[in-house]
Tab-separated table of C-alpha atoms in Angstrom:
chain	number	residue	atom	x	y	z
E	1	UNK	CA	0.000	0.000	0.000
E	2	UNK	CA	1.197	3.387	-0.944
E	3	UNK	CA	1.471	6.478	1.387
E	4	UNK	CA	-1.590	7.834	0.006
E	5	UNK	CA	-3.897	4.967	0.707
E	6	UNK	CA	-2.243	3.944	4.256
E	7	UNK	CA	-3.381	7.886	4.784
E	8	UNK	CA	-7.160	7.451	3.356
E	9	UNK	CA	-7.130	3.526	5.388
E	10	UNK	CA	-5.814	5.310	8.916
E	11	UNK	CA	-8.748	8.122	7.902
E	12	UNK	CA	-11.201	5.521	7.793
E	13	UNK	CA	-9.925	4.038	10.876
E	14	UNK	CA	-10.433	7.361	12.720
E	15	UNK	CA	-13.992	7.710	11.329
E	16	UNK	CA	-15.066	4.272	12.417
E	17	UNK	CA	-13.647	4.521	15.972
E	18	UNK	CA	-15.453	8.236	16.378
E	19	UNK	CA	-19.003	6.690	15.261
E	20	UNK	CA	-18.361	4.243	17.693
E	21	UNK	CA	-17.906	6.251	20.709
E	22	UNK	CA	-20.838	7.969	19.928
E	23	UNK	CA	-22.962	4.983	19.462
E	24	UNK	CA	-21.366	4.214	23.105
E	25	UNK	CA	-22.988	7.684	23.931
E	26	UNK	CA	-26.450	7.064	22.804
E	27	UNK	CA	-27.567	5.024	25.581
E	28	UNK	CA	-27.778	7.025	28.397
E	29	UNK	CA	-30.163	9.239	26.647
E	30	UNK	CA	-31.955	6.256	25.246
E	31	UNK	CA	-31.994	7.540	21.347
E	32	UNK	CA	-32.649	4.865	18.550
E	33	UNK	CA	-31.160	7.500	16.231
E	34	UNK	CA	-29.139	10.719	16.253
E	35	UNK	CA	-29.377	12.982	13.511
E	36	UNK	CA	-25.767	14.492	12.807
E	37	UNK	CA	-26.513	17.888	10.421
E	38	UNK	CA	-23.701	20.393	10.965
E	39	UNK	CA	-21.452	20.032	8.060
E	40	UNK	CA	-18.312	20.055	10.328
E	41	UNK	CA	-19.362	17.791	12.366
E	42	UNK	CA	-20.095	15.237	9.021
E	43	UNK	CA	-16.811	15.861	8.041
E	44	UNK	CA	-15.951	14.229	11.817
E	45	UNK	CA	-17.261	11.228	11.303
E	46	UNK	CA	-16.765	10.050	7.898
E	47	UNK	CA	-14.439	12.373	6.197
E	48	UNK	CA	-16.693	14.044	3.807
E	49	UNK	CA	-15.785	17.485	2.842
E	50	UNK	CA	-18.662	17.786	0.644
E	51	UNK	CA	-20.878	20.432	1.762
E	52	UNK	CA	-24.074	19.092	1.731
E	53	UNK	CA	-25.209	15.917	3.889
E	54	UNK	CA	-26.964	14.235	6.568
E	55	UNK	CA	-25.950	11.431	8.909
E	56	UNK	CA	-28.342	9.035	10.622
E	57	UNK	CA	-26.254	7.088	13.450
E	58	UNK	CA	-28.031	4.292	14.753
E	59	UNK	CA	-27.856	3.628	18.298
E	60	UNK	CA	-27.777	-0.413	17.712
E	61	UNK	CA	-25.169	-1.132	15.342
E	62	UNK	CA	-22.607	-2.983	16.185
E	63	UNK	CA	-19.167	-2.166	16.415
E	64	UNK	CA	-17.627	-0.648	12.955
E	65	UNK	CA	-15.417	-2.602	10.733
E	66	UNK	CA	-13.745	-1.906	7.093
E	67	UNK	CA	-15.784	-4.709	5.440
E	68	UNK	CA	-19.145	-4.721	7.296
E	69	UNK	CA	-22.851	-3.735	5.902
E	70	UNK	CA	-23.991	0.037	6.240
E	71	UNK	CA	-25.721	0.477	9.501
E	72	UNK	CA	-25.611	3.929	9.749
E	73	UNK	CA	-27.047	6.158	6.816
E	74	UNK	CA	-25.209	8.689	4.706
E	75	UNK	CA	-27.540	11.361	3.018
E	76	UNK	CA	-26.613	13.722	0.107
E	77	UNK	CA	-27.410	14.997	-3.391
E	78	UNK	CA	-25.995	14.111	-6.608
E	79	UNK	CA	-23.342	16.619	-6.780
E	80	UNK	CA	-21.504	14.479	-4.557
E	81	UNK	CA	-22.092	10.790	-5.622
E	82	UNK	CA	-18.722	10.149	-6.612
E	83	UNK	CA	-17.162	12.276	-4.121
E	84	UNK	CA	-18.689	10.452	-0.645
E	85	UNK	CA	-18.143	6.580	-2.256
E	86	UNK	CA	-14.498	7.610	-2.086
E	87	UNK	CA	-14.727	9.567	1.473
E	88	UNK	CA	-17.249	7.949	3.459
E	89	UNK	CA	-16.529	4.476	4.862
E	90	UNK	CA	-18.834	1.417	4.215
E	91	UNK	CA	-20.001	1.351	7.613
E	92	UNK	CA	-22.751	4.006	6.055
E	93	UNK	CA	-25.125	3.052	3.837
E	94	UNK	CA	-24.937	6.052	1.171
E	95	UNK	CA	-27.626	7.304	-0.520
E	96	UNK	CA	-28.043	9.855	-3.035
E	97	UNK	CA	-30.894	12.192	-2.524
E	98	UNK	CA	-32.663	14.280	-5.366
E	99	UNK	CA	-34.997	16.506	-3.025
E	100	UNK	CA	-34.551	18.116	0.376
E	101	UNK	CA	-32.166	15.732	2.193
E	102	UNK	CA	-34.461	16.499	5.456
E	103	UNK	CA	-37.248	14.562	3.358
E	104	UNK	CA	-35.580	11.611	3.052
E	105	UNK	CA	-35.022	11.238	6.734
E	106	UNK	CA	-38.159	10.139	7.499
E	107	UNK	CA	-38.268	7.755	5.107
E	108	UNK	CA	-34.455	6.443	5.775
E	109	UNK	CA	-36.003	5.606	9.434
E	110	UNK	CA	-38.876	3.829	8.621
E	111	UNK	CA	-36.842	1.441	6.450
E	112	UNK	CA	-34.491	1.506	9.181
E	113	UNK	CA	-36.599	1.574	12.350
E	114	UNK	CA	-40.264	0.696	11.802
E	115	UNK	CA	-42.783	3.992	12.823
E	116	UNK	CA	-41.418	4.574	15.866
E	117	UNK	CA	-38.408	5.521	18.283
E	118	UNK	CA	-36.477	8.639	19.764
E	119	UNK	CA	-34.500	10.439	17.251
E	120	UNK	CA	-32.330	12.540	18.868
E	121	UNK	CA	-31.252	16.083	17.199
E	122	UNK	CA	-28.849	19.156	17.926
E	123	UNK	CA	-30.765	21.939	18.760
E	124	UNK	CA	-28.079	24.221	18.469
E	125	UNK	CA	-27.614	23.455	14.748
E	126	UNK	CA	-31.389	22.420	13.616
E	127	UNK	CA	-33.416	25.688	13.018
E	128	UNK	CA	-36.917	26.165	13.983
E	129	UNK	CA	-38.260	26.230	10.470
E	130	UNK	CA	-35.964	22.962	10.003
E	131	UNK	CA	-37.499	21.233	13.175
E	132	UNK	CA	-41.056	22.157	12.498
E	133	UNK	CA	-40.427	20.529	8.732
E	134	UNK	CA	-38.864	17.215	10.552
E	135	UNK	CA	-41.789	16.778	12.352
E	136	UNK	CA	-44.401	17.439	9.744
E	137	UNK	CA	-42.625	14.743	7.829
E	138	UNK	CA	-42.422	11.877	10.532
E	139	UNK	CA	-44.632	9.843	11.707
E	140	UNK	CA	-46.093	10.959	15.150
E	141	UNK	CA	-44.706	8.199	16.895
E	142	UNK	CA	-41.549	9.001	16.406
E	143	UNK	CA	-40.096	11.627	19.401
E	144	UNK	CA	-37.849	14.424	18.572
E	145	UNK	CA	-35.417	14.604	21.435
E	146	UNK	CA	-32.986	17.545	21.838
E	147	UNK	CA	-29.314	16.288	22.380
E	148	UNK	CA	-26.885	19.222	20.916
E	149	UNK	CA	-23.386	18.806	21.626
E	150	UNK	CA	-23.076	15.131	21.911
E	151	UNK	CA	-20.505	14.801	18.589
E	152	UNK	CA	-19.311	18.475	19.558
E	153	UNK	CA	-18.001	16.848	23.400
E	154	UNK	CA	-15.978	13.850	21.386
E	155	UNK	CA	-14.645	16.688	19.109
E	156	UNK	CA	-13.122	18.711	22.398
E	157	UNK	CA	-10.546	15.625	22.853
E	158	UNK	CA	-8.218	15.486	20.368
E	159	UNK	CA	-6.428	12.306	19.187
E	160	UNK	CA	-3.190	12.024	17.727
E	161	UNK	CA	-4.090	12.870	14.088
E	162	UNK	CA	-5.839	15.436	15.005
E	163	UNK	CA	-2.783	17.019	17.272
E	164	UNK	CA	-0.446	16.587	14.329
E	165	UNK	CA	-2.313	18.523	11.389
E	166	UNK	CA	-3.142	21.104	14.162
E	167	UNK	CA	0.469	21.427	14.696
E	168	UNK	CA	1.048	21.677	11.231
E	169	UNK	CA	-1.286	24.341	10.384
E	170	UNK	CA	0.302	26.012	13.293
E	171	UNK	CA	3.983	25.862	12.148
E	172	UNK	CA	2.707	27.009	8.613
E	173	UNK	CA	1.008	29.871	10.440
E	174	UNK	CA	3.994	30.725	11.926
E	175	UNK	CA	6.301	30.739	8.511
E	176	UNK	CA	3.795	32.424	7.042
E	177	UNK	CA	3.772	35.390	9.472
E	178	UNK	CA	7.789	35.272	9.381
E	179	UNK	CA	7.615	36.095	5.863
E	180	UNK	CA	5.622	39.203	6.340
E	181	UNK	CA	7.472	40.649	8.957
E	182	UNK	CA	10.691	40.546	7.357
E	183	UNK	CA	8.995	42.760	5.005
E	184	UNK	CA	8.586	45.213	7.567
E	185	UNK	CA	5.646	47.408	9.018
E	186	UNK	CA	5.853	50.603	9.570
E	187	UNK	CA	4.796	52.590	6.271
E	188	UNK	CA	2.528	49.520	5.340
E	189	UNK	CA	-1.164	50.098	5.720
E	190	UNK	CA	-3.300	47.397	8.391
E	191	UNK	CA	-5.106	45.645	5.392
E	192	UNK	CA	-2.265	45.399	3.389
E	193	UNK	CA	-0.341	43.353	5.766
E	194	UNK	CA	-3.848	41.632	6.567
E	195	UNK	CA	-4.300	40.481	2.869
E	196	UNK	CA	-0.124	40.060	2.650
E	197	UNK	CA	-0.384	37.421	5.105
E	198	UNK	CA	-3.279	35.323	4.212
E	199	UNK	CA	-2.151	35.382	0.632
E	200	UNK	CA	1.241	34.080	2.467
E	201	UNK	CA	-0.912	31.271	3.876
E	202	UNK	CA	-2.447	30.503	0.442
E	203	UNK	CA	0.457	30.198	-1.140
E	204	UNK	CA	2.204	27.607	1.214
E	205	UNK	CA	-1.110	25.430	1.193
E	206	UNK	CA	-3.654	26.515	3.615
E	207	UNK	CA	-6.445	29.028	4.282
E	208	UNK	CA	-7.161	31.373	7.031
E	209	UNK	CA	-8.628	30.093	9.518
E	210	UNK	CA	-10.790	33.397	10.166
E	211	UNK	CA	-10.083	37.360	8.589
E	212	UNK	CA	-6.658	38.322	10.373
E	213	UNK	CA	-6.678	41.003	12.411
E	214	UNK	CA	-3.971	43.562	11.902
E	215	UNK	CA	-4.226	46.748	14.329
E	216	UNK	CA	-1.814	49.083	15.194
E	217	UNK	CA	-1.723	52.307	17.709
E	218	UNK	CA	-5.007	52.680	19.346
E	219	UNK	CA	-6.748	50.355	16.825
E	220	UNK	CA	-4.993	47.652	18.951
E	221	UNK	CA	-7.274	48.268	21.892
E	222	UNK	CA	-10.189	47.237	19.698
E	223	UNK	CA	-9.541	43.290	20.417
E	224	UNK	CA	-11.406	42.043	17.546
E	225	UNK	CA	-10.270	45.196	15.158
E	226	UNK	CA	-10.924	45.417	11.558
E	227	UNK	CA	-7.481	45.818	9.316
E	228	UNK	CA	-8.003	49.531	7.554
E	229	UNK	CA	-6.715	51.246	4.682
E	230	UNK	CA	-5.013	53.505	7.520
E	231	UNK	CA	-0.441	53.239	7.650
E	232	UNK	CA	1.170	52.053	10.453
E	233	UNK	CA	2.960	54.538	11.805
E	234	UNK	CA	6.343	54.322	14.100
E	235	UNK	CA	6.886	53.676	17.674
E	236	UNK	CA	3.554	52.275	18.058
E	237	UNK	CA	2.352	48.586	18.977
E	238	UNK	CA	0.747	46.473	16.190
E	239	UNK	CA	-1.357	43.476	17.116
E	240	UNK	CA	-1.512	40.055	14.967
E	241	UNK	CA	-3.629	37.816	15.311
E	242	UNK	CA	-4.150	35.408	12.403
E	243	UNK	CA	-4.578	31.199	11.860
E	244	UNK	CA	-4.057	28.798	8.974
E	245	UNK	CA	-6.540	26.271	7.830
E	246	UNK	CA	-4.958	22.888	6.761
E	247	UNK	CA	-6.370	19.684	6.242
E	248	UNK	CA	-9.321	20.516	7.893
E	249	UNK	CA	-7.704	21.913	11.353
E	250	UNK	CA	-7.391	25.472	12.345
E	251	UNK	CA	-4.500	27.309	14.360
E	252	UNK	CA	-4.728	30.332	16.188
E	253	UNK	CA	-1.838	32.773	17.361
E	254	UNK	CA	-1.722	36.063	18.376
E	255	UNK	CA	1.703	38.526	18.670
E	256	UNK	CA	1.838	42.152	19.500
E	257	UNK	CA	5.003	43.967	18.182
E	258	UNK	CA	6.828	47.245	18.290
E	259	UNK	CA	7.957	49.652	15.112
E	260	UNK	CA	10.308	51.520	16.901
E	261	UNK	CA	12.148	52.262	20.224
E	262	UNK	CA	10.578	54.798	20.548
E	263	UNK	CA	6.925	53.565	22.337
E	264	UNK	CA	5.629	54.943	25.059
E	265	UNK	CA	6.402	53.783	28.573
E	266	UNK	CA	3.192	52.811	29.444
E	267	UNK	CA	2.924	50.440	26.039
E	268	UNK	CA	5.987	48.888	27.626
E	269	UNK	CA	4.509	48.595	30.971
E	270	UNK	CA	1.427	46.861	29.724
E	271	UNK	CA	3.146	44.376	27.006
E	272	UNK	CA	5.364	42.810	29.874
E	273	UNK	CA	2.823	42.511	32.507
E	274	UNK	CA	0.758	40.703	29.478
E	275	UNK	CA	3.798	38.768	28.276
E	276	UNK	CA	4.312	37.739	31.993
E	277	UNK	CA	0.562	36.470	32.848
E	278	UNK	CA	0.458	34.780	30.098
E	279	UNK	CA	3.672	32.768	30.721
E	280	UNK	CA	1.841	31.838	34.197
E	281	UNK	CA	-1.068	31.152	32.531
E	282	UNK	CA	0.875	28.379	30.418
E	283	UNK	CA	2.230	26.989	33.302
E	284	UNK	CA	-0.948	26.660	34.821
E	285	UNK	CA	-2.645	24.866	32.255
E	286	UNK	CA	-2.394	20.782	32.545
E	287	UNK	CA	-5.727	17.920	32.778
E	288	UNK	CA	-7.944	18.804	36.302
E	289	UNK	CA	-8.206	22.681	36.706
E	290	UNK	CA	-10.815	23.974	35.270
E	291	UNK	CA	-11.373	26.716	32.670
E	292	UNK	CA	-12.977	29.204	35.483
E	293	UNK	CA	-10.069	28.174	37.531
E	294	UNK	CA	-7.306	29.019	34.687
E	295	UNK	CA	-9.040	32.230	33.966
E	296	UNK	CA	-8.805	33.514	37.383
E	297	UNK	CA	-4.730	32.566	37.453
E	298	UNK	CA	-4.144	35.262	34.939
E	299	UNK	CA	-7.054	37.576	35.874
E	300	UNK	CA	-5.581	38.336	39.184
E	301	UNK	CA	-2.229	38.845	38.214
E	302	UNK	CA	-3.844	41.172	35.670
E	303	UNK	CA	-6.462	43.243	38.401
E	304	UNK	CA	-3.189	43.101	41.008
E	305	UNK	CA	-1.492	45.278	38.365
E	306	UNK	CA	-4.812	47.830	38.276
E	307	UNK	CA	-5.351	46.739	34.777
E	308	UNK	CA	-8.418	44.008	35.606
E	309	UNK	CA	-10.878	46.079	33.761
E	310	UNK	CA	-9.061	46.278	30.510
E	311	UNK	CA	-9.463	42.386	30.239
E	312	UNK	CA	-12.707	41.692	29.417
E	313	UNK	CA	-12.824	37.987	27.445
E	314	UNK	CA	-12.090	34.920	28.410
E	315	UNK	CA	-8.573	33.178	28.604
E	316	UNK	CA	-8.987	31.419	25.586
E	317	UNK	CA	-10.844	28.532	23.994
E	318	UNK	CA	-10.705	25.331	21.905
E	319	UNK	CA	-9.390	24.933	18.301
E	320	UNK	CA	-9.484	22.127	16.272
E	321	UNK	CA	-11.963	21.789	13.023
E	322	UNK	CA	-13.129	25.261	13.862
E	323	UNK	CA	-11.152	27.915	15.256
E	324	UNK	CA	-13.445	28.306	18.055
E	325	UNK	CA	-14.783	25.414	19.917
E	326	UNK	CA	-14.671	23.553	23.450
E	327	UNK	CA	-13.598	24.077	26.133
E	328	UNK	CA	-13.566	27.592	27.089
E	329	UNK	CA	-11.138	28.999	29.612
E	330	UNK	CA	-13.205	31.841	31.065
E	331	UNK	CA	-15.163	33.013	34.066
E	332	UNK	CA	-18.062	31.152	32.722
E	333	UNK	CA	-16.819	28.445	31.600
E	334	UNK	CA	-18.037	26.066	33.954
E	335	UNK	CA	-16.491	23.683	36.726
E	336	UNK	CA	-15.566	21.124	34.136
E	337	UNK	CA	-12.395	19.784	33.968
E	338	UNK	CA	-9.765	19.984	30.800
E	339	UNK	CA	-9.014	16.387	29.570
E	340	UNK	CA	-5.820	15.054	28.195
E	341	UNK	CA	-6.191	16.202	24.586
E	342	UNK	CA	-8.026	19.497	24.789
E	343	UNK	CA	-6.252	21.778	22.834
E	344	UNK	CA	-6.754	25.425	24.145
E	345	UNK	CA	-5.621	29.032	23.490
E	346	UNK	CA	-3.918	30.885	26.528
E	347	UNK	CA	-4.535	34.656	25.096
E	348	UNK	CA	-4.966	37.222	28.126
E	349	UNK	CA	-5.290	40.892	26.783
E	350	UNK	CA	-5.266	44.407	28.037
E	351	UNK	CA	-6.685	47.023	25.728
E	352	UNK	CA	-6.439	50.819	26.772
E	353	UNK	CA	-8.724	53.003	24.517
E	354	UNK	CA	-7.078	55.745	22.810
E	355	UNK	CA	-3.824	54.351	23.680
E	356	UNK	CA	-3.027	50.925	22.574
E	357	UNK	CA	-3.566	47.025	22.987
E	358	UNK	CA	-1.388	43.952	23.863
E	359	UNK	CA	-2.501	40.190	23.023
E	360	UNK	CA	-0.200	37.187	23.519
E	361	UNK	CA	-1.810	34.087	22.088
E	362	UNK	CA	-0.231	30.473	22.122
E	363	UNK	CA	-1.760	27.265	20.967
E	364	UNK	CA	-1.139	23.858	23.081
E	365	UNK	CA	-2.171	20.879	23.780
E	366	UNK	CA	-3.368	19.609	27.447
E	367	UNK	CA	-1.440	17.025	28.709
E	368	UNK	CA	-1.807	14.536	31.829
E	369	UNK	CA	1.344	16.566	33.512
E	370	UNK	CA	1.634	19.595	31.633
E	371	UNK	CA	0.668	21.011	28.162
E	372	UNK	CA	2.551	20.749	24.818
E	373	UNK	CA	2.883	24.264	22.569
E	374	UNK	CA	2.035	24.394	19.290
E	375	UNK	CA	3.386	27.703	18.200
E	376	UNK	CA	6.663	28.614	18.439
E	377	UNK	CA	7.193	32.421	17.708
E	378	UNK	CA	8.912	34.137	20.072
E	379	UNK	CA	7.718	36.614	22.949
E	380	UNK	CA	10.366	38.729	23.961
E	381	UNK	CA	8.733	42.294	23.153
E	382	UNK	CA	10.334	42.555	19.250
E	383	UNK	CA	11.017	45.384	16.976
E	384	UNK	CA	9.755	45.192	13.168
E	385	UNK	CA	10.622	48.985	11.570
């Protein structure tokens, strides 16, 4: 077997252990079926990157295997025929629809099923207009039960496919970014080096993973800011904060740099007390705090400094398929654990209007003992002119 097919055979692997573990999950809310319609979370399970399907996982198949019979059902349209009998593994029966793939649901679970049972739905993802069509179309025995989250909480543990393509969408990221900077900024307008960058990320494979953010002076204490048409001037801070998509896994990084010596001393003040928080907040993060309790480790070294005000968001958050996803680290967040395999932004921020803003962002992986990082630019408050 070639590289190229031991790649697709390990991909099918992954699928068929992931439907598995959440045909494991289906029993404790007694579901015959769960209806899987978010397009990411499709992609999950089989490996379709189509853009238009439906997955019925039934909650008594047996265990997956390369050669068995489809027990699960795999819904699109014609567009991709060809396209999901090469992604999607034979553990689905596929089945090419030529009307709304919501009406052949109904009918996939009678032929399935029988008339009745407890199909289970995310109601996070399913519109009302979508819901109210579901049940028009199924019989009345069937129950609708709402169940959102269920594929999204095997998504939040990463395994070790999954770490690796994050980690290389990260290091491209990072080369990426290199390549702009030695270009310079000062002189350069905000969107420029915006659409500089993700054209940088094009061209060595990937996609961004959202619109980069490029904001210098007192643009930077807008912490989602908009790249303008306006020059960066000198002896300012410029925020970056920008992510490659590759292979279907997102990174996420944030630096804050100078353009000259010449910033004020208050700019220098607040990038090293950020720099320095965040560097405990890495240290902090491992499995068993939570994100609440990770959130307050930086927070306070962040009020202590009279600067608790001018961090409003959360710690950070999951990455993986999408660029945000679980867990949160926040004040919200939730006593919930992190798990071995989480992979989490630390990204504290203060943002001083009128003045300026400072965001360090890293990307890592939660381990048993400790954490892994995932990017590797450096920190030390740097000067691009």
């Amino acid at each position: 077997m070639n590289a190229r097919g031991a790649q697709a055979q390990a991909g099918v692997l992954d699928a068929i252990e992931r439907v598995d573990r959440l045909v494991a999950d289906l029993r404790e809310p007694e579901l015959d079926v769960l209806l899987v319609a978010t397009p990411v979370n499709v992609r999950y399970l089989t490996g379709f990157t189509g853009s238009n399907a439906l997955l019925l996982i039934a909650a008594d198949a047996p265990a997956g295997g390369l050669d068995g019979p489809g027990f699960h059902r795999f819904l699109t349209d014609f567009r991709y025929a060809t396209q999901s009998a090469d992604q999607v593994p034979d553990v689905f029966a596929r089945e090419i629809v030529h009307d709304k793939l919501l009406d052949a649901v109904a009918q996939a679970l009678e032929d399935a099923e029988g008339d009745a049972g407890r199909l289970g739905f995310d109601d996070a993802g399913l519109t009302v207009a979508q819901h109210a069509h579901l049940r028009e179309q199924l019989p009345d025995a069937w129950e609708l039960v709402p169940c959102g989250g269920m594929v999204e909480r095997l998504r939040a543990i990463k395994d070790p496919g999954e770490i690796a393509r994050i980690h290389a969408a990260a290091e491209l990221a990072d080369e990426a970014l290199g390549h702009i900077l030695e270009r310079g900024l000062a002189g350069r307008t905000e969107r420029d080096v915006a659409i500089d960058l993700e054209l940088a990320m094009r061209r060595l494979g990937a996609e961004p993973s959202f619109p980069s953010i490029v904001a210098s002076g007192a643009h930077g204490a807008l912490p989602h800011a908009e790249a303008r048409a306006e020059r960066i001037a000198r002896d300012v801070l410029v925020t970056i904060d920008w992510g490659a998509l590759h292979d279907g896994y997102c990174s996420d990084c944030t630096r804050t740099y100078a353009t000259g010596e010449g910033i004020s001393a208050r700019a220098r003040e607040v990038y090293e007390l950020v720099r320095s928080a965040q560097a405990q907040g890495l240290a902090a993060v491992r499995a068993g705090p939570s994100g609440v309790e990770l959130d307050a480790v930086v927070r306070e070294i962040i009020e202590e400094a009279g600067y608790g005000e001018r961090f409003g968001h959360g710690l950070g958050h999951g990455v993986g398929m999408e660029v945000h996803e679980g867990p949160r680290l926040s004040r919200t967040a939730g006593d919930d654990p992190l798990l071995e395999g989480n992979v989490v932004t630390v990204e504290p921020g203060v943002y001083l209007p009128g003045e300026c803003g400072v965001r360090i962002e890293d990307l890592l992986v939660v381990r048993a003992d400790g954490h892994e990082v995932l990017t590797g630019l450096p920190k030390e408050l740097t000067v691009i002119s």
